[in-house]
């Protein structure tokens, strides 16, 4: 491999290493496990929504400032090391969630620490994209990275389902007792998802740290950079209206990314609460979504490089809007308005198809979104602008989880609780009209 190829492949490994936090913890294994312990799907959905929403606020407040510090010092790698450590510690902490001594506050604290680490590390690694290849190749590179990440998610999820996560009979998907003598009575097989995710990340970040090298840039000292970061970030935010394309894109992506994260966060919880799925069934749903996500992220990256990210984003948001509408019409008693019997597999089949569409649309959308951000960002403020991307994504990240939590609590229905996502996708699609494909004037 040439040094450039090695750097690109090393960069891919961050997606591969970090994806299990979304796949295993946020959506398909640990989330449904929490539902099963709390017992009531609506209560669990509300608690999960509040916890994830508050973690998003912390991410929003710090991302652009930390990005500004990194740009001023000319270094990103130290920040990535720090936030990788938070990822590992937070994920590992989820081991202490035994049914016999379950503390929802400890669980949400540990989960939030890991989530904050993952999101901050993602901001800094995404900002490295312009150093990898010419602009016309970034769509393909972003799509391949997302696809590789989904492959990591599929493999990690398969390992958990086949060898660790126990079902109602105390055995895994293939009828084995959880490996390493883990006790199914105390759900140690399922709880191992926390340490497993931490180990996975630490192991597969090794190629990233070995192969990815930052170009040398002039920069100030860390103390001077820290002192100037906050006022400079405020000045940059105040100047955003002068760059209408960047401002419009940040707003548009705020809404559609928040809605997409809402679908990921509550997909497994919805299936467990509304359809009564076990952790194993939700895991199979996750594998299907991740497989289609990998395939379509790769394909979407090619479309991105050929047509540009804007039309790819628009088509993906429209698809996700339609999928979100479809989710509301699937329950144990009816599918798209058609009544079904209690023994019918139609709701399960319909939701598996929906999972495939969520994976496909979400994979393309996330890949094209970070390519678009590179086009909109200032070349010399790339990390700070990706911090603003995290800010707008997370400052308003309470919209999906908290609106779902409130709607679910008010209506007492998980199905009706999903309705706010439709409006968020629609707003994001409309705001995209003001985004220039090649960005604004810098």
Short mmCIF file of C-alpha atoms in Angstrom, two decimals:
data_model
loop_
_atom_site.label_atom_id
_atom_site.label_comp_id
_atom_site.label_asym_id
_atom_site.label_seq_id
_atom_site.Cartn_x
_atom_site.Cartn_y
_atom_site.Cartn_z
CA UNK A 1 0.00 0.00 0.00
CA UNK A 2 1.09 3.55 -0.66
CA UNK A 3 1.18 5.94 2.33
CA UNK A 4 -2.02 7.59 1.03
CA UNK A 5 -3.84 4.26 0.72
CA UNK A 6 -2.69 3.25 4.18
CA UNK A 7 -3.91 6.54 5.64
CA UNK A 8 -7.35 6.14 4.01
CA UNK A 9 -7.71 2.54 5.17
CA UNK A 10 -6.61 3.48 8.67
CA UNK A 11 -9.26 6.21 8.67
CA UNK A 12 -11.87 3.61 7.67
CA UNK A 13 -11.08 1.68 10.86
CA UNK A 14 -12.57 4.40 13.05
CA UNK A 15 -15.99 3.71 11.53
CA UNK A 16 -15.39 -0.04 11.90
CA UNK A 17 -14.34 0.30 15.54
CA UNK A 18 -16.99 2.80 16.67
CA UNK A 19 -20.10 1.45 14.92
CA UNK A 20 -20.93 -1.18 17.59
CA UNK A 21 -21.79 1.60 20.06
CA UNK A 22 -24.72 2.48 17.80
CA UNK A 23 -25.53 -1.06 16.73
CA UNK A 24 -25.15 -2.96 19.99
CA UNK A 25 -25.75 -0.37 22.70
CA UNK A 26 -27.92 2.37 21.29
CA UNK A 27 -30.31 0.30 19.22
CA UNK A 28 -30.34 -3.48 19.08
CA UNK A 29 -29.03 -5.14 22.25
CA UNK A 30 -28.71 -2.91 25.28
CA UNK A 31 -31.71 -0.65 24.60
CA UNK A 32 -34.17 -3.56 24.38
CA UNK A 33 -32.49 -5.11 27.45
CA UNK A 34 -33.32 -1.95 29.43
CA UNK A 35 -36.92 -2.19 28.19
CA UNK A 36 -37.16 -5.76 29.42
CA UNK A 37 -35.93 -4.77 32.89
CA UNK A 38 -38.17 -1.73 33.31
CA UNK A 39 -41.10 -3.75 32.02
CA UNK A 40 -43.20 -0.96 30.55
CA UNK A 41 -42.23 0.04 26.99
CA UNK A 42 -43.60 3.58 27.24
CA UNK A 43 -41.76 4.30 30.51
CA UNK A 44 -38.51 2.88 29.14
CA UNK A 45 -38.85 4.90 25.94
CA UNK A 46 -39.36 8.08 27.96
CA UNK A 47 -36.38 7.47 30.28
CA UNK A 48 -34.11 6.53 27.38
CA UNK A 49 -35.20 9.65 25.52
CA UNK A 50 -34.39 11.97 28.40
CA UNK A 51 -30.98 10.40 28.97
CA UNK A 52 -29.86 10.50 25.34
CA UNK A 53 -31.22 14.01 24.94
CA UNK A 54 -29.25 15.38 27.89
CA UNK A 55 -26.03 13.72 26.67
CA UNK A 56 -26.63 15.44 23.33
CA UNK A 57 -26.76 18.82 25.03
CA UNK A 58 -23.33 18.26 26.59
CA UNK A 59 -21.92 17.28 23.20
CA UNK A 60 -23.44 20.36 21.58
CA UNK A 61 -21.98 22.84 24.04
CA UNK A 62 -18.40 21.61 23.78
CA UNK A 63 -17.92 20.35 20.19
CA UNK A 64 -17.30 23.66 18.35
CA UNK A 65 -15.05 25.02 21.11
CA UNK A 66 -12.94 21.87 21.16
CA UNK A 67 -12.85 21.97 17.36
CA UNK A 68 -11.60 25.55 17.47
CA UNK A 69 -8.85 24.55 19.91
CA UNK A 70 -7.78 21.72 17.59
CA UNK A 71 -7.68 24.03 14.55
CA UNK A 72 -5.63 26.63 16.43
CA UNK A 73 -3.12 24.11 17.76
CA UNK A 74 -2.97 22.28 14.43
CA UNK A 75 -3.47 18.92 16.15
CA UNK A 76 -6.45 16.57 16.39
CA UNK A 77 -4.96 13.21 17.36
CA UNK A 78 -4.59 13.95 21.08
CA UNK A 79 -8.29 14.75 21.30
CA UNK A 80 -9.14 11.50 19.54
CA UNK A 81 -7.09 9.55 22.11
CA UNK A 82 -8.87 11.29 25.00
CA UNK A 83 -12.37 10.69 23.67
CA UNK A 84 -11.55 7.11 22.74
CA UNK A 85 -10.79 6.56 26.42
CA UNK A 86 -14.21 7.94 27.38
CA UNK A 87 -15.82 5.61 24.82
CA UNK A 88 -14.14 2.57 26.39
CA UNK A 89 -14.89 3.54 30.00
CA UNK A 90 -18.53 4.37 29.30
CA UNK A 91 -19.20 1.17 27.38
CA UNK A 92 -17.48 -0.98 30.00
CA UNK A 93 -19.58 0.59 32.76
CA UNK A 94 -22.73 -0.96 31.31
CA UNK A 95 -21.64 -4.34 32.66
CA UNK A 96 -22.98 -3.20 36.05
CA UNK A 97 -26.64 -3.41 35.06
CA UNK A 98 -27.67 -6.67 36.66
CA UNK A 99 -31.44 -7.32 36.91
CA UNK A 100 -30.96 -8.05 40.62
CA UNK A 101 -29.32 -4.67 41.28
CA UNK A 102 -30.44 -2.49 38.37
CA UNK A 103 -29.76 1.23 38.73
CA UNK A 104 -31.14 3.19 35.77
CA UNK A 105 -29.19 6.31 36.77
CA UNK A 106 -25.84 4.50 36.73
CA UNK A 107 -26.75 2.89 33.42
CA UNK A 108 -27.67 6.21 31.81
CA UNK A 109 -24.53 7.88 33.22
CA UNK A 110 -22.22 5.20 31.82
CA UNK A 111 -24.05 5.14 28.52
CA UNK A 112 -23.83 8.94 28.23
CA UNK A 113 -20.08 9.00 28.98
CA UNK A 114 -19.45 6.51 26.18
CA UNK A 115 -21.80 8.31 23.81
CA UNK A 116 -20.04 11.63 24.45
CA UNK A 117 -16.68 9.99 23.77
CA UNK A 118 -17.91 8.49 20.51
CA UNK A 119 -19.48 11.71 19.23
CA UNK A 120 -16.47 13.90 20.03
CA UNK A 121 -14.06 11.41 18.46
CA UNK A 122 -16.30 11.33 15.37
CA UNK A 123 -16.13 15.13 15.04
CA UNK A 124 -12.32 15.06 14.95
CA UNK A 125 -11.99 12.08 12.62
CA UNK A 126 -14.55 13.52 10.18
CA UNK A 127 -12.55 16.75 10.05
CA UNK A 128 -9.61 14.73 8.72
CA UNK A 129 -11.47 13.94 5.47
CA UNK A 130 -10.06 16.81 3.33
CA UNK A 131 -6.53 15.54 4.06
CA UNK A 132 -7.29 12.10 2.65
CA UNK A 133 -7.99 12.76 -1.05
CA UNK A 134 -9.18 15.37 -3.59
CA UNK A 135 -12.72 16.68 -3.12
CA UNK A 136 -14.15 14.70 -6.04
CA UNK A 137 -13.11 11.43 -4.34
CA UNK A 138 -14.47 12.21 -0.88
CA UNK A 139 -17.98 10.90 -1.58
CA UNK A 140 -16.59 7.50 -2.51
CA UNK A 141 -14.26 7.50 0.51
CA UNK A 142 -17.03 8.54 2.91
CA UNK A 143 -19.39 5.90 1.53
CA UNK A 144 -16.75 3.18 1.78
CA UNK A 145 -16.01 4.23 5.37
CA UNK A 146 -19.66 4.04 6.36
CA UNK A 147 -19.99 0.67 4.60
CA UNK A 148 -16.95 -0.68 6.44
CA UNK A 149 -18.45 0.62 9.66
CA UNK A 150 -21.70 -1.22 9.01
CA UNK A 151 -19.73 -4.40 8.32
CA UNK A 152 -18.15 -3.99 11.74
CA UNK A 153 -21.59 -3.53 13.26
CA UNK A 154 -22.90 -6.68 11.56
CA UNK A 155 -19.96 -8.80 12.68
CA UNK A 156 -20.12 -7.51 16.26
CA UNK A 157 -23.88 -8.02 16.43
CA UNK A 158 -23.60 -11.53 15.01
CA UNK A 159 -20.97 -12.44 17.60
CA UNK A 160 -23.17 -11.15 20.41
CA UNK A 161 -26.26 -13.01 19.18
CA UNK A 162 -24.49 -16.28 18.42
CA UNK A 163 -22.27 -16.55 21.48
CA UNK A 164 -23.34 -14.21 24.28
CA UNK A 165 -26.85 -12.65 24.34
CA UNK A 166 -29.20 -15.14 25.96
CA UNK A 167 -32.85 -15.47 24.99
CA UNK A 168 -35.79 -16.44 27.17
CA UNK A 169 -34.50 -20.02 27.41
CA UNK A 170 -31.10 -18.88 28.68
CA UNK A 171 -29.30 -19.79 25.46
CA UNK A 172 -27.99 -17.84 22.49
CA UNK A 173 -29.43 -17.70 18.99
CA UNK A 174 -27.80 -21.04 18.11
CA UNK A 175 -28.73 -22.74 21.37
CA UNK A 176 -25.44 -22.33 23.23
CA UNK A 177 -24.92 -21.19 26.79
CA UNK A 178 -23.14 -17.81 26.86
CA UNK A 179 -19.38 -18.19 26.45
CA UNK A 180 -16.82 -17.87 29.26
CA UNK A 181 -19.29 -19.30 31.78
CA UNK A 182 -21.38 -16.12 31.83
CA UNK A 183 -24.49 -16.66 33.94
CA UNK A 184 -27.78 -16.39 31.99
CA UNK A 185 -29.74 -16.10 35.25
CA UNK A 186 -28.18 -12.69 35.93
CA UNK A 187 -28.14 -11.83 32.20
CA UNK A 188 -24.36 -11.73 32.11
CA UNK A 189 -24.37 -12.77 28.45
CA UNK A 190 -26.42 -9.75 27.44
CA UNK A 191 -24.64 -7.40 29.86
CA UNK A 192 -21.32 -8.45 28.34
CA UNK A 193 -22.31 -6.24 25.40
CA UNK A 194 -20.76 -3.31 27.29
CA UNK A 195 -17.26 -4.75 27.82
CA UNK A 196 -17.42 -6.41 24.40
CA UNK A 197 -18.09 -3.04 22.72
CA UNK A 198 -15.21 -1.46 24.67
CA UNK A 199 -12.78 -4.24 23.72
CA UNK A 200 -13.88 -4.13 20.08
CA UNK A 201 -13.23 -0.39 19.89
CA UNK A 202 -9.82 -0.58 21.57
CA UNK A 203 -8.71 -3.43 19.31
CA UNK A 204 -9.77 -1.99 15.97
CA UNK A 205 -8.58 1.53 16.69
CA UNK A 206 -5.02 0.18 16.55
CA UNK A 207 -4.82 0.45 12.70
CA UNK A 208 -6.20 3.98 12.92
CA UNK A 209 -3.51 5.13 15.33
CA UNK A 210 -0.77 3.27 13.43
CA UNK A 211 -1.64 4.38 9.89
CA UNK A 212 -3.31 7.78 10.13
CA UNK A 213 -0.84 10.65 10.29
CA UNK A 214 -1.80 14.30 10.49
CA UNK A 215 -0.13 16.76 8.14
CA UNK A 216 2.08 19.18 10.03
CA UNK A 217 0.36 22.51 10.49
CA UNK A 218 1.51 25.67 12.20
CA UNK A 219 -0.38 26.31 15.41
CA UNK A 220 -0.40 28.09 18.74
CA UNK A 221 0.08 26.56 22.16
CA UNK A 222 -2.77 24.79 23.89
CA UNK A 223 -3.20 27.53 26.53
CA UNK A 224 -3.42 30.35 23.98
CA UNK A 225 -5.71 28.27 21.78
CA UNK A 226 -8.02 27.50 24.70
CA UNK A 227 -8.16 31.15 25.70
CA UNK A 228 -9.21 32.24 22.20
CA UNK A 229 -11.46 29.30 21.31
CA UNK A 230 -14.71 30.38 22.96
CA UNK A 231 -14.79 34.05 21.80
CA UNK A 232 -13.70 33.05 18.28
CA UNK A 233 -16.42 30.39 18.14
CA UNK A 234 -19.05 32.92 19.18
CA UNK A 235 -17.82 35.32 16.49
CA UNK A 236 -17.94 32.53 13.92
CA UNK A 237 -21.52 31.65 14.89
CA UNK A 238 -22.58 35.31 14.64
CA UNK A 239 -21.08 35.45 11.13
CA UNK A 240 -23.01 32.39 9.90
CA UNK A 241 -25.85 34.40 8.29
CA UNK A 242 -23.30 35.83 5.86
CA UNK A 243 -22.75 32.29 4.55
CA UNK A 244 -26.34 31.37 3.79
CA UNK A 245 -25.50 27.99 2.27
CA UNK A 246 -23.58 26.78 5.32
CA UNK A 247 -26.23 28.14 7.69
CA UNK A 248 -29.02 26.47 5.71
CA UNK A 249 -27.17 23.17 5.61
CA UNK A 250 -26.47 23.21 9.33
CA UNK A 251 -30.17 23.84 10.01
CA UNK A 252 -31.37 21.26 7.50
CA UNK A 253 -29.04 18.57 8.80
CA UNK A 254 -30.03 19.44 12.36
CA UNK A 255 -33.58 18.32 11.69
CA UNK A 256 -33.08 15.31 9.45
CA UNK A 257 -30.11 13.90 11.42
CA UNK A 258 -32.02 14.25 14.67
CA UNK A 259 -34.97 12.41 13.14
CA UNK A 260 -32.67 9.69 11.81
CA UNK A 261 -31.01 9.28 15.20
CA UNK A 262 -34.48 9.05 16.70
CA UNK A 263 -35.27 6.13 14.41
CA UNK A 264 -32.01 4.40 15.31
CA UNK A 265 -32.38 5.05 19.03
CA UNK A 266 -35.99 3.93 19.33
CA UNK A 267 -36.17 1.28 16.58
CA UNK A 268 -35.26 -1.60 18.86
CA UNK A 269 -37.21 -0.17 21.81
CA UNK A 270 -40.27 0.25 19.55
CA UNK A 271 -40.02 -3.35 18.29
CA UNK A 272 -39.62 -4.68 21.82
CA UNK A 273 -42.50 -2.65 23.26
CA UNK A 274 -45.03 -2.66 20.39
CA UNK A 275 -44.34 -6.01 18.75
CA UNK A 276 -43.12 -7.81 21.84
CA UNK A 277 -39.82 -8.84 20.24
CA UNK A 278 -37.09 -10.53 22.25
CA UNK A 279 -33.51 -9.25 22.27
CA UNK A 280 -32.67 -11.96 19.72
CA UNK A 281 -35.43 -10.84 17.32
CA UNK A 282 -34.33 -7.23 17.63
CA UNK A 283 -30.78 -8.37 16.93
CA UNK A 284 -31.81 -10.08 13.69
CA UNK A 285 -33.60 -6.86 12.74
CA UNK A 286 -30.33 -5.04 13.42
CA UNK A 287 -28.30 -7.40 11.25
CA UNK A 288 -30.66 -6.88 8.29
CA UNK A 289 -30.53 -3.09 8.75
CA UNK A 290 -26.75 -3.10 9.01
CA UNK A 291 -26.30 -5.29 5.91
CA UNK A 292 -28.47 -3.02 3.78
CA UNK A 293 -26.75 -0.02 5.38
CA UNK A 294 -23.34 -1.31 4.30
CA UNK A 295 -24.45 -2.07 0.75
CA UNK A 296 -26.25 1.21 0.20
CA UNK A 297 -23.64 3.37 1.96
CA UNK A 298 -21.06 1.99 -0.48
CA UNK A 299 -23.39 2.54 -3.43
CA UNK A 300 -24.44 5.95 -2.18
CA UNK A 301 -20.79 6.99 -1.97
CA UNK A 302 -20.45 6.29 -5.70
CA UNK A 303 -23.58 8.31 -6.42
CA UNK A 304 -22.22 11.10 -4.23
CA UNK A 305 -18.94 11.27 -6.18
CA UNK A 306 -20.85 11.27 -9.48
CA UNK A 307 -23.78 13.62 -8.77
CA UNK A 308 -22.70 15.44 -5.62
CA UNK A 309 -24.07 14.99 -2.11
CA UNK A 310 -27.12 17.30 -2.31
CA UNK A 311 -29.42 15.18 -4.54
CA UNK A 312 -28.32 12.06 -2.69
CA UNK A 313 -29.25 13.65 0.65
CA UNK A 314 -32.62 14.88 -0.65
CA UNK A 315 -33.62 11.46 -1.98
CA UNK A 316 -32.54 9.75 1.25
CA UNK A 317 -34.47 12.17 3.49
CA UNK A 318 -37.61 11.62 1.41
CA UNK A 319 -37.20 7.85 1.74
CA UNK A 320 -36.76 8.08 5.51
CA UNK A 321 -39.83 10.29 5.83
CA UNK A 322 -41.95 7.66 4.06
CA UNK A 323 -40.45 4.88 6.17
CA UNK A 324 -41.25 6.79 9.35
CA UNK A 325 -44.88 7.07 8.30
CA UNK A 326 -44.94 3.33 7.63
CA UNK A 327 -43.60 2.54 11.13
CA UNK A 328 -46.64 4.13 12.78
CA UNK A 329 -48.94 1.73 10.92
CA UNK A 330 -47.28 -1.49 12.08
CA UNK A 331 -48.42 -3.10 15.33
CA UNK A 332 -49.25 -6.53 16.70
CA UNK A 333 -52.92 -6.14 15.66
CA UNK A 334 -52.67 -4.41 12.26
CA UNK A 335 -50.31 -3.77 9.38
CA UNK A 336 -50.83 -0.65 7.28
CA UNK A 337 -54.50 -0.47 8.30
CA UNK A 338 -55.21 -4.18 7.74
CA UNK A 339 -56.21 -6.16 10.88
CA UNK A 340 -54.14 -9.27 11.62
CA UNK A 341 -54.55 -12.12 14.07
CA UNK A 342 -52.46 -12.57 17.23
CA UNK A 343 -50.45 -15.39 15.62
CA UNK A 344 -49.77 -13.56 12.36
CA UNK A 345 -46.18 -13.03 11.21
CA UNK A 346 -47.20 -10.10 8.99
CA UNK A 347 -46.22 -7.41 11.55
CA UNK A 348 -42.81 -9.05 12.01
CA UNK A 349 -42.17 -9.34 8.27
CA UNK A 350 -43.30 -5.74 7.69
CA UNK A 351 -40.98 -4.44 10.41
CA UNK A 352 -38.04 -6.46 9.08
CA UNK A 353 -38.59 -4.82 5.66
CA UNK A 354 -38.79 -1.42 7.38
CA UNK A 355 -35.50 -2.21 9.11
CA UNK A 356 -33.85 -2.88 5.75
CA UNK A 357 -35.11 0.46 4.43
CA UNK A 358 -33.93 2.29 7.55
CA UNK A 359 -30.48 0.77 7.08
CA UNK A 360 -30.37 1.62 3.36
CA UNK A 361 -31.59 5.19 3.65
CA UNK A 362 -29.65 5.91 6.83
CA UNK A 363 -26.37 4.59 5.43
CA UNK A 364 -26.58 6.76 2.32
CA UNK A 365 -27.75 9.80 4.28
CA UNK A 366 -24.97 9.73 6.86
CA UNK A 367 -22.26 9.16 4.29
CA UNK A 368 -23.40 11.97 1.98
CA UNK A 369 -23.97 14.34 4.91
CA UNK A 370 -20.37 14.41 6.03
CA UNK A 371 -19.23 14.86 2.42
CA UNK A 372 -21.56 17.84 2.12
CA UNK A 373 -20.13 19.26 5.34
CA UNK A 374 -16.63 19.20 3.84
CA UNK A 375 -17.95 21.22 0.89
CA UNK A 376 -19.63 23.76 3.15
CA UNK A 377 -16.85 24.13 5.75
CA UNK A 378 -14.07 26.72 5.73
CA UNK A 379 -10.79 24.97 4.73
CA UNK A 380 -8.87 26.53 7.65
CA UNK A 381 -11.63 25.96 10.20
CA UNK A 382 -12.53 22.41 9.25
CA UNK A 383 -12.59 20.94 12.79
CA UNK A 384 -14.43 23.95 14.19
CA UNK A 385 -17.03 23.76 11.42
CA UNK A 386 -17.44 20.04 12.04
CA UNK A 387 -17.85 21.07 15.67
CA UNK A 388 -20.67 23.38 14.57
CA UNK A 389 -22.04 20.41 12.65
CA UNK A 390 -22.03 18.49 15.94
CA UNK A 391 -23.43 21.56 17.74
CA UNK A 392 -26.40 21.93 15.43
CA UNK A 393 -26.90 18.18 15.46
CA UNK A 394 -26.70 17.89 19.23
CA UNK A 395 -27.85 21.26 20.53
CA UNK A 396 -31.22 20.37 19.09
CA UNK A 397 -30.77 16.62 19.59
CA UNK A 398 -33.31 16.85 22.35
CA UNK A 399 -36.00 17.37 19.67
CA UNK A 400 -36.39 13.76 18.62
CA UNK A 401 -35.82 11.90 21.93
CA UNK A 402 -37.58 14.42 24.13
CA UNK A 403 -40.50 15.00 21.75
CA UNK A 404 -40.89 11.24 21.48
CA UNK A 405 -40.66 10.96 25.28
CA UNK A 406 -43.26 13.68 25.86
CA UNK A 407 -45.62 12.45 23.12
CA UNK A 408 -45.33 8.88 24.35
CA UNK A 409 -45.97 9.96 27.94
CA UNK A 410 -48.98 12.10 27.01
CA UNK A 411 -50.60 9.54 24.72
CA UNK A 412 -49.48 6.38 26.52
CA UNK A 413 -48.74 4.92 23.09
CA UNK A 414 -45.37 4.02 21.58
CA UNK A 415 -46.87 4.16 18.10
CA UNK A 416 -48.13 7.74 18.45
CA UNK A 417 -44.89 8.66 20.21
CA UNK A 418 -42.99 8.26 16.92
CA UNK A 419 -45.08 10.92 15.08
CA UNK A 420 -42.73 13.90 15.75
CA UNK A 421 -40.07 12.32 13.55
CA UNK A 422 -42.21 12.85 10.44
CA UNK A 423 -42.23 16.61 10.98
CA UNK A 424 -38.46 16.71 11.60
CA UNK A 425 -37.69 14.94 8.33
CA UNK A 426 -40.02 17.26 6.44
CA UNK A 427 -38.44 20.43 7.85
CA UNK A 428 -34.96 19.17 6.97
CA UNK A 429 -36.04 18.45 3.40
CA UNK A 430 -37.47 21.95 2.91
CA UNK A 431 -34.40 23.72 4.34
CA UNK A 432 -32.17 21.80 1.93
CA UNK A 433 -33.51 24.01 -0.89
CA UNK A 434 -31.26 26.89 0.26
CA UNK A 435 -28.06 24.81 0.29
CA UNK A 436 -25.59 25.40 -2.54
CA UNK A 437 -24.02 22.12 -3.76
CA UNK A 438 -20.50 23.54 -3.72
CA UNK A 439 -20.88 25.58 -0.53
CA UNK A 440 -20.85 29.27 0.17
CA UNK A 441 -18.18 31.94 -0.14
CA UNK A 442 -15.33 31.56 2.35
#
